XYZ file of C-alpha atoms in Angstrom:
469
model
C -14.589 -14.810 16.389
C -14.488 -11.130 17.288
C -17.697 -9.115 16.704
C -15.936 -6.722 14.321
C -14.749 -9.612 12.133
C -18.254 -11.055 11.900
C -19.678 -7.581 11.250
C -17.251 -7.235 8.338
C -18.324 -10.567 6.862
C -22.005 -9.723 7.185
C -21.669 -6.868 4.684
C -24.875 -4.938 3.934
C -27.001 -7.431 5.842
C -29.537 -4.845 7.040
C -30.032 -2.990 3.744
C -33.002 -5.130 2.653
C -36.582 -4.912 3.870
C -38.023 -6.938 6.709
C -37.458 -7.506 10.440
C -33.823 -7.064 11.409
C -33.588 -10.451 13.111
C -34.712 -12.207 9.922
C -32.209 -10.241 7.831
C -29.409 -11.062 10.282
C -30.353 -14.730 10.423
C -30.524 -14.864 6.629
C -27.005 -13.507 6.170
C -25.591 -15.763 8.907
C -27.339 -18.724 7.267
C -25.649 -17.923 3.954
C -22.211 -17.625 5.560
C -22.692 -20.961 7.332
C -23.982 -22.754 4.250
C -21.148 -21.357 2.127
C -18.541 -22.549 4.628
C -17.360 -19.061 5.560
C -18.466 -19.772 9.139
C -17.142 -23.266 9.743
C -18.485 -26.061 11.914
C -17.345 -25.671 15.498
C -16.632 -21.948 15.158
C -17.697 -19.927 18.197
C -19.828 -16.904 17.345
C -19.713 -13.647 19.309
C -21.862 -13.339 22.450
C -25.297 -11.808 21.933
C -24.604 -8.543 23.683
C -21.199 -7.895 22.093
C -22.430 -8.621 18.570
C -25.470 -6.413 19.146
C -23.195 -3.520 20.126
C -20.994 -4.004 17.058
C -24.050 -4.092 14.776
C -25.762 -1.177 16.565
C -28.926 -3.201 17.200
C -30.777 -4.338 20.280
C -29.662 -7.545 21.966
C -33.077 -9.069 21.227
C -32.313 -8.876 17.473
C -29.210 -11.057 17.841
C -30.918 -13.430 20.287
C -33.837 -13.927 17.893
C -31.497 -14.534 14.943
C -29.392 -17.034 16.889
C -32.525 -18.800 18.168
C -33.909 -19.122 14.649
C -30.656 -20.634 13.399
C -30.623 -22.922 16.417
C -34.094 -24.239 15.520
C -32.814 -24.856 11.984
C -29.883 -26.840 13.372
C -27.276 -24.471 12.003
C -25.979 -23.300 15.397
C -25.838 -24.784 18.866
C -26.683 -22.614 21.877
C -25.527 -23.751 25.303
C -26.099 -21.913 28.555
C -22.779 -20.551 29.739
C -20.913 -21.777 26.658
C -22.162 -19.399 24.004
C -23.144 -20.069 20.409
C -21.267 -22.304 17.963
C -21.780 -23.244 14.346
C -23.307 -26.715 14.379
C -21.505 -29.901 13.445
C -18.082 -31.317 14.272
C -15.088 -29.043 13.917
C -13.811 -29.311 10.370
C -10.384 -28.812 8.919
C -9.999 -25.098 8.278
C -10.797 -24.022 4.731
C -8.503 -21.606 2.986
C -9.275 -18.084 4.181
C -11.083 -15.671 1.892
C -11.231 -11.922 2.361
C -13.533 -10.441 4.952
C -12.502 -6.857 4.194
C -15.611 -4.634 3.846
C -13.863 -2.819 0.988
C -14.075 -6.004 -1.107
C -17.280 -7.522 0.235
C -19.135 -4.344 -0.749
C -18.425 -5.232 -4.385
C -20.252 -8.548 -3.989
C -23.438 -7.060 -2.576
C -26.617 -6.950 -4.695
C -28.078 -3.607 -5.634
C -30.124 -2.070 -2.810
C -31.506 1.286 -1.763
C -28.105 2.260 -0.425
C -25.910 5.197 -1.387
C -22.619 3.324 -1.744
C -19.838 5.625 -0.542
C -17.632 2.857 0.842
C -16.112 2.077 -2.549
C -14.259 5.031 -4.077
C -14.760 4.625 -7.821
C -16.637 6.398 -10.627
C -20.064 4.880 -11.278
C -20.262 5.738 -14.986
C -17.626 5.435 -17.723
C -16.938 8.721 -19.519
C -17.930 8.808 -23.213
C -14.248 8.643 -24.154
C -14.226 4.945 -23.194
C -16.803 3.983 -25.830
C -15.051 6.231 -28.335
C -11.721 4.506 -27.646
C -13.222 1.083 -28.318
C -14.733 2.340 -31.558
C -11.364 3.674 -32.675
C -9.562 0.371 -32.099
C -11.984 -1.753 -34.126
C -10.082 -1.385 -37.432
C -6.812 -2.181 -35.665
C -8.361 -5.206 -34.002
C -9.858 -6.414 -37.279
C -6.419 -6.232 -38.905
C -4.710 -8.444 -36.304
C -3.067 -11.463 -37.918
C -0.422 -13.852 -36.660
C -0.880 -12.802 -33.023
C -2.329 -15.349 -30.582
C -3.104 -12.539 -28.128
C -1.341 -13.970 -25.072
C 0.866 -11.150 -23.787
C 1.714 -11.595 -20.091
C 3.818 -8.412 -20.107
C 1.232 -6.358 -22.000
C 0.750 -4.923 -25.470
C 3.903 -3.147 -26.756
C 1.979 -0.033 -27.797
C 0.515 0.517 -24.358
C 3.793 -0.237 -22.591
C 5.521 2.365 -24.744
C 2.889 4.996 -24.040
C 3.035 4.367 -20.290
C 6.836 4.606 -20.380
C 6.563 7.919 -22.252
C 4.261 9.336 -19.558
C 6.821 8.474 -16.885
C 9.526 10.167 -18.944
C 7.373 13.304 -19.171
C 7.120 13.278 -15.350
C 10.894 13.180 -14.941
C 11.291 9.414 -14.589
C 13.263 7.961 -17.545
C 11.611 4.631 -18.346
C 12.008 2.013 -21.065
C 8.990 -0.030 -22.194
C 10.852 -3.105 -20.841
C 10.335 -1.620 -17.373
C 6.542 -1.735 -17.740
C 4.216 -4.651 -17.020
C 0.537 -4.142 -17.862
C -1.858 -5.683 -15.339
C -5.576 -6.174 -14.864
C -5.827 -3.071 -12.677
C -3.853 -1.771 -9.720
C -5.075 -4.526 -7.386
C -3.605 -7.257 -9.598
C -0.360 -5.309 -9.677
C -0.262 -5.380 -5.866
C -1.108 -9.061 -5.755
C 1.629 -9.969 -8.242
C 4.192 -7.907 -6.338
C 3.204 -9.533 -3.050
C 3.650 -12.997 -4.545
C 6.928 -12.041 -6.209
C 8.624 -10.253 -3.317
C 7.238 -11.768 -0.114
C 7.293 -15.052 1.736
C 5.134 -16.158 4.680
C 6.168 -14.301 7.814
C 7.960 -11.469 5.994
C 7.458 -8.016 7.483
C 5.964 -5.299 5.291
C 6.154 -1.657 6.325
C 2.796 0.071 5.690
C 1.165 3.339 6.659
C -1.485 3.437 9.362
C -4.064 3.899 7.956
C -3.608 2.684 4.384
C -5.390 1.242 1.360
C -7.183 -1.925 2.557
C -6.549 -3.716 -0.745
C -2.818 -3.608 -0.042
C -3.317 -5.175 3.390
C -5.397 -7.922 1.789
C -2.736 -8.592 -0.857
C -0.052 -8.914 1.811
C -2.334 -11.028 4.014
C -2.915 -13.417 1.087
C 0.777 -14.390 1.107
C 0.921 -14.549 4.932
C 3.159 -11.501 5.254
C 3.023 -9.442 8.466
C 2.374 -5.677 8.212
C 4.445 -3.402 10.465
C 2.944 0.052 10.702
C 4.418 3.522 10.447
C 2.843 6.988 10.175
C 1.266 8.317 7.001
C 4.244 8.826 4.691
C 6.180 6.109 6.588
C 9.054 8.380 7.657
C 12.397 6.579 7.441
C 12.429 2.938 6.348
C 14.098 0.398 8.589
C 14.488 -3.366 8.340
C 11.645 -5.010 6.417
C 11.123 -7.241 3.382
C 9.095 -4.545 1.615
C 7.737 -1.022 2.150
C 4.446 0.232 0.697
C 3.320 3.855 0.563
C 0.681 5.988 -1.163
C 2.718 9.181 -1.461
C 0.191 11.265 -3.419
C -3.414 11.805 -2.252
C -2.961 9.043 0.269
C -5.756 6.532 0.652
C -7.672 7.227 2.879
C -6.402 10.559 4.269
C -5.746 12.440 1.016
C -2.336 13.569 2.305
C 0.473 14.480 -0.108
C 3.996 13.613 0.983
C 6.263 16.719 0.739
C 9.297 16.712 -1.544
C 11.888 16.537 1.232
C 10.066 13.694 2.963
C 9.965 11.814 -0.350
C 13.708 12.093 -0.751
C 14.283 10.981 2.852
C 11.963 8.011 2.399
C 13.644 6.845 -0.803
C 17.161 7.296 0.567
C 16.339 5.391 3.763
C 14.830 2.518 1.775
C 17.906 2.374 -0.443
C 20.229 2.402 2.577
C 18.232 -0.335 4.313
C 18.049 -2.410 1.121
C 14.241 -2.513 1.283
C 12.192 -2.562 -1.956
C 9.808 0.405 -1.964
C 6.398 0.430 -3.664
C 4.820 3.781 -4.512
C 1.113 3.300 -5.235
C 0.325 6.076 -7.734
C -3.206 5.017 -8.637
C -4.578 8.336 -7.305
C -1.773 10.593 -8.552
C -3.756 11.994 -11.506
C -6.594 13.159 -9.246
C -5.250 16.513 -8.030
C -7.931 19.222 -7.971
C -7.684 22.139 -10.432
C -6.081 25.226 -8.928
C -4.020 23.307 -6.382
C -0.246 22.954 -6.418
C 0.917 19.896 -8.375
C 2.381 17.116 -6.243
C 6.162 16.775 -5.932
C 8.141 14.532 -8.269
C 7.366 10.793 -8.078
C 9.418 8.674 -5.702
C 10.933 6.915 -8.731
C 12.475 10.242 -9.792
C 14.802 9.923 -6.777
C 15.774 6.282 -7.403
C 14.996 4.165 -10.455
C 14.696 1.062 -8.258
C 11.438 2.365 -6.737
C 8.496 0.227 -7.861
C 5.523 2.285 -9.077
C 1.929 1.133 -9.532
C -0.541 2.943 -11.792
C -4.067 2.387 -13.077
C -6.829 3.910 -15.185
C -9.616 2.676 -12.897
C -9.875 5.824 -10.768
C -9.350 8.516 -13.385
C -11.403 6.726 -16.076
C -13.569 3.811 -14.857
C -13.179 0.743 -12.656
C -14.609 -1.509 -15.356
C -11.605 -0.760 -17.570
C -9.278 -3.197 -15.828
C -5.968 -1.773 -17.000
C -3.135 -1.027 -14.592
C 0.629 -1.348 -14.637
C 3.866 -1.751 -12.731
C 6.990 0.298 -13.425
C 10.064 -1.384 -11.962
C 13.612 -2.511 -12.775
C 13.679 -4.955 -15.677
C 14.524 -8.048 -13.538
C 11.463 -7.377 -11.351
C 9.289 -7.006 -14.446
C 10.586 -10.304 -15.822
C 9.710 -12.087 -12.563
C 6.255 -10.532 -12.487
C 5.659 -11.587 -16.100
C 6.383 -15.222 -15.228
C 3.902 -15.046 -12.373
C 1.352 -13.289 -14.562
C 1.597 -16.008 -17.194
C 0.553 -18.594 -14.615
C -2.369 -16.494 -13.359
C -4.113 -15.655 -16.639
C -1.695 -16.021 -19.602
C -2.047 -12.316 -20.357
C -4.412 -9.373 -20.199
C -7.336 -8.213 -22.293
C -5.761 -6.894 -25.498
C -8.792 -4.905 -26.734
C -8.910 -3.144 -23.357
C -5.201 -2.383 -23.608
C -5.566 -0.957 -27.094
C -8.461 1.188 -25.871
C -6.323 2.291 -22.933
C -3.602 3.374 -25.350
C -6.128 5.596 -27.133
C -7.274 7.050 -23.815
C -3.707 7.857 -22.816
C -3.318 10.021 -25.932
C -5.848 12.528 -24.567
C -5.745 11.652 -20.879
C -4.755 15.138 -19.782
C -7.905 16.665 -21.288
C -10.055 13.950 -19.718
C -8.282 14.392 -16.397
C -9.000 18.131 -16.380
C -12.732 17.527 -16.693
C -12.830 14.606 -14.233
C -10.855 16.382 -11.517
C -13.073 19.448 -11.806
C -16.057 17.180 -11.162
C -14.237 15.597 -8.212
C -13.504 19.022 -6.750
C -17.160 20.041 -7.001
C -18.279 16.768 -5.404
C -15.718 17.157 -2.621
C -16.925 20.676 -1.849
C -20.576 19.598 -1.775
C -19.997 16.728 0.637
C -17.734 18.744 2.936
C -20.229 21.624 3.050
C -23.225 19.376 3.686
C -21.509 17.376 6.439
C -20.121 20.500 8.102
C -23.519 22.180 8.176
C -25.509 19.133 9.267
C -22.925 17.675 11.671
C -20.962 20.576 13.183
C -19.523 18.343 15.928
C -17.722 16.166 13.372
C -14.162 16.736 12.182
C -14.519 16.939 8.376
C -11.116 17.670 6.808
C -10.701 18.941 3.277
C -8.281 17.423 0.760
C -6.599 18.695 -2.402
C -7.155 15.563 -4.483
C -8.018 11.903 -4.439
C -11.466 10.484 -3.780
C -12.043 10.089 -0.049
C -12.477 11.890 3.255
C -11.071 10.451 6.489
C -13.464 11.458 9.249
C -12.980 11.107 12.983
C -16.089 10.590 15.105
C -16.348 12.600 18.313
C -17.589 9.506 20.135
C -18.202 5.837 19.476
C -16.454 3.852 16.752
C -16.535 3.558 12.997
C -17.683 -0.072 12.933
C -20.873 0.330 14.941
C -21.653 3.701 13.351
C -21.236 2.175 9.875
C -23.912 -0.341 10.824
C -26.211 2.475 11.938
C -25.472 4.420 8.733
C -26.250 1.347 6.639
C -29.730 1.113 8.139
C -30.216 4.719 7.073
C -29.163 3.854 3.525
C -25.510 4.906 3.357
C -22.522 2.554 3.058
C -19.267 3.861 4.529
C -16.007 2.101 5.361
C -15.019 1.677 9.033
C -11.491 2.815 9.809
C -10.430 -0.294 11.710
C -10.070 -2.316 8.503
C -7.610 0.228 7.081
C -5.220 0.200 10.020
C -2.990 -2.827 10.553
C -1.988 -1.561 14.006
C -5.518 -2.105 15.306
C -6.075 1.649 15.546
C -8.276 4.158 13.710
C -11.360 2.638 15.334
C -12.879 6.097 15.763
C -12.564 6.926 12.050
C -14.359 6.035 8.859
C -13.649 6.572 5.175
C -16.259 8.052 2.867
C -15.983 8.591 -0.881
C -17.139 11.806 -2.518
C -17.274 10.202 -5.983
C -21.023 10.456 -6.571
C -23.486 12.833 -8.162
C -24.423 15.949 -6.157
C -27.959 14.824 -5.318
C -26.710 11.532 -3.864
C -24.054 13.322 -1.825
C -26.603 15.726 -0.350
C -28.969 12.872 0.439
C -26.121 10.849 1.943
C -25.247 13.746 4.250
C -28.881 14.034 5.324
C -29.063 10.309 6.056
C -25.770 10.336 7.948
C -27.007 13.216 10.103
C -30.146 11.251 10.907
C -28.074 8.155 11.649
C -25.871 10.166 14.010
C -28.907 11.499 15.878
C -30.088 7.941 16.551
C -26.619 6.475 17.189
C -25.868 5.116 20.646
C -22.156 4.284 21.007
C -21.352 0.946 22.622
C -20.031 0.948 26.171
C -16.681 -0.071 24.721
C -15.742 0.793 21.131
C -15.780 -2.050 18.625
C -12.038 -2.480 18.420
C -10.217 -3.313 15.245
C -8.858 -6.701 14.378
C -5.966 -7.879 16.546
C -2.908 -5.740 15.715
C -0.826 -7.100 12.862
C 2.098 -4.800 13.635
C 5.044 -6.028 15.648
């Protein structure tokens, strides 16, 4: 196992109190007992793991020795460290992406800027649920299983696409449990093991995980993808790209869509961040689907409203929607109808809500950029015109080991290696500016202190083996 992979699985191992070797041993013990680290698996050498975790070698040695005394690992001179017991049949892989493992961590004294999502639902969410109560109480003769989604919400989503210049029938809409479920359903519907998927480098890590779950193979292109060539599927975040915040220009959008059509490659446009343009900035160009109705679009309310409102959707040709609905029925029979009715209420006044939310995002963005620029003048801190994240390049070292150092100073950030299927971006990290001003200022102070104490490894902690071919 590579040190970076184990570092990913360890999560916020050092965020608790106590000696570092005990914290490290405790998290390794949990991974072994849960079967995530299987019997016979070789663990990284002491020195290499210490570099990836930005700790002294003695911390790793002490943790390994403690687990060895417990019988959980075997240490042999010249042979390294292995998880104890006979090699077992491999269990089905689960995610080791930090972007997802962060969600499973208990609360700690950590400013969590690795996950880009609002921490508090706006008051409109509670109001929407109050408004739907009479409608919900009047339901009769409806068993509530709607794999495609509630007709009211599908109609309202279709109307929003029409207003953006993309004629859409409600039959072209499938409501999902958030944008991530939309990606997962599309991966299962359109891909087979070994299929090549064209993705940006870097890109949204949740997309890479969805494609990995069906054993597809990402093939990387630049941000915006350029022209599409032979592949089973192409995936792009054309507006406020995750993680860079880039907006694909109008001409490049047309070129991308036309090349995908010529190559016969289905194209997914992830529009989850599209509503997050800052006030006073130029609106983004027309959606990719405005150039070709066969483009598959993904949307969600989780970023503009709240992640706990698990309502997303897919806009696609009717045959694709029908296939997705059959898959959806197997997964969960249908979505949460009260949440969908509340979402329909929110869509009625979404533009007013969006204006307030994006103003807050702009203010948060400006605070974090200013604080980082003043405290860390040697860093490259780019500005963006929308979205939720900054993509920062370190002047030395790598994002994985620095993220470990930042964590011990109480800030969770996302190393760039896990967002780049080519194995690149190791000198970058992603940080969210979706937090209250005081937390952002404190996070910048902690990051500056972490940087002052950071000692880059002799060799950067490289990303996972390249998935591109």
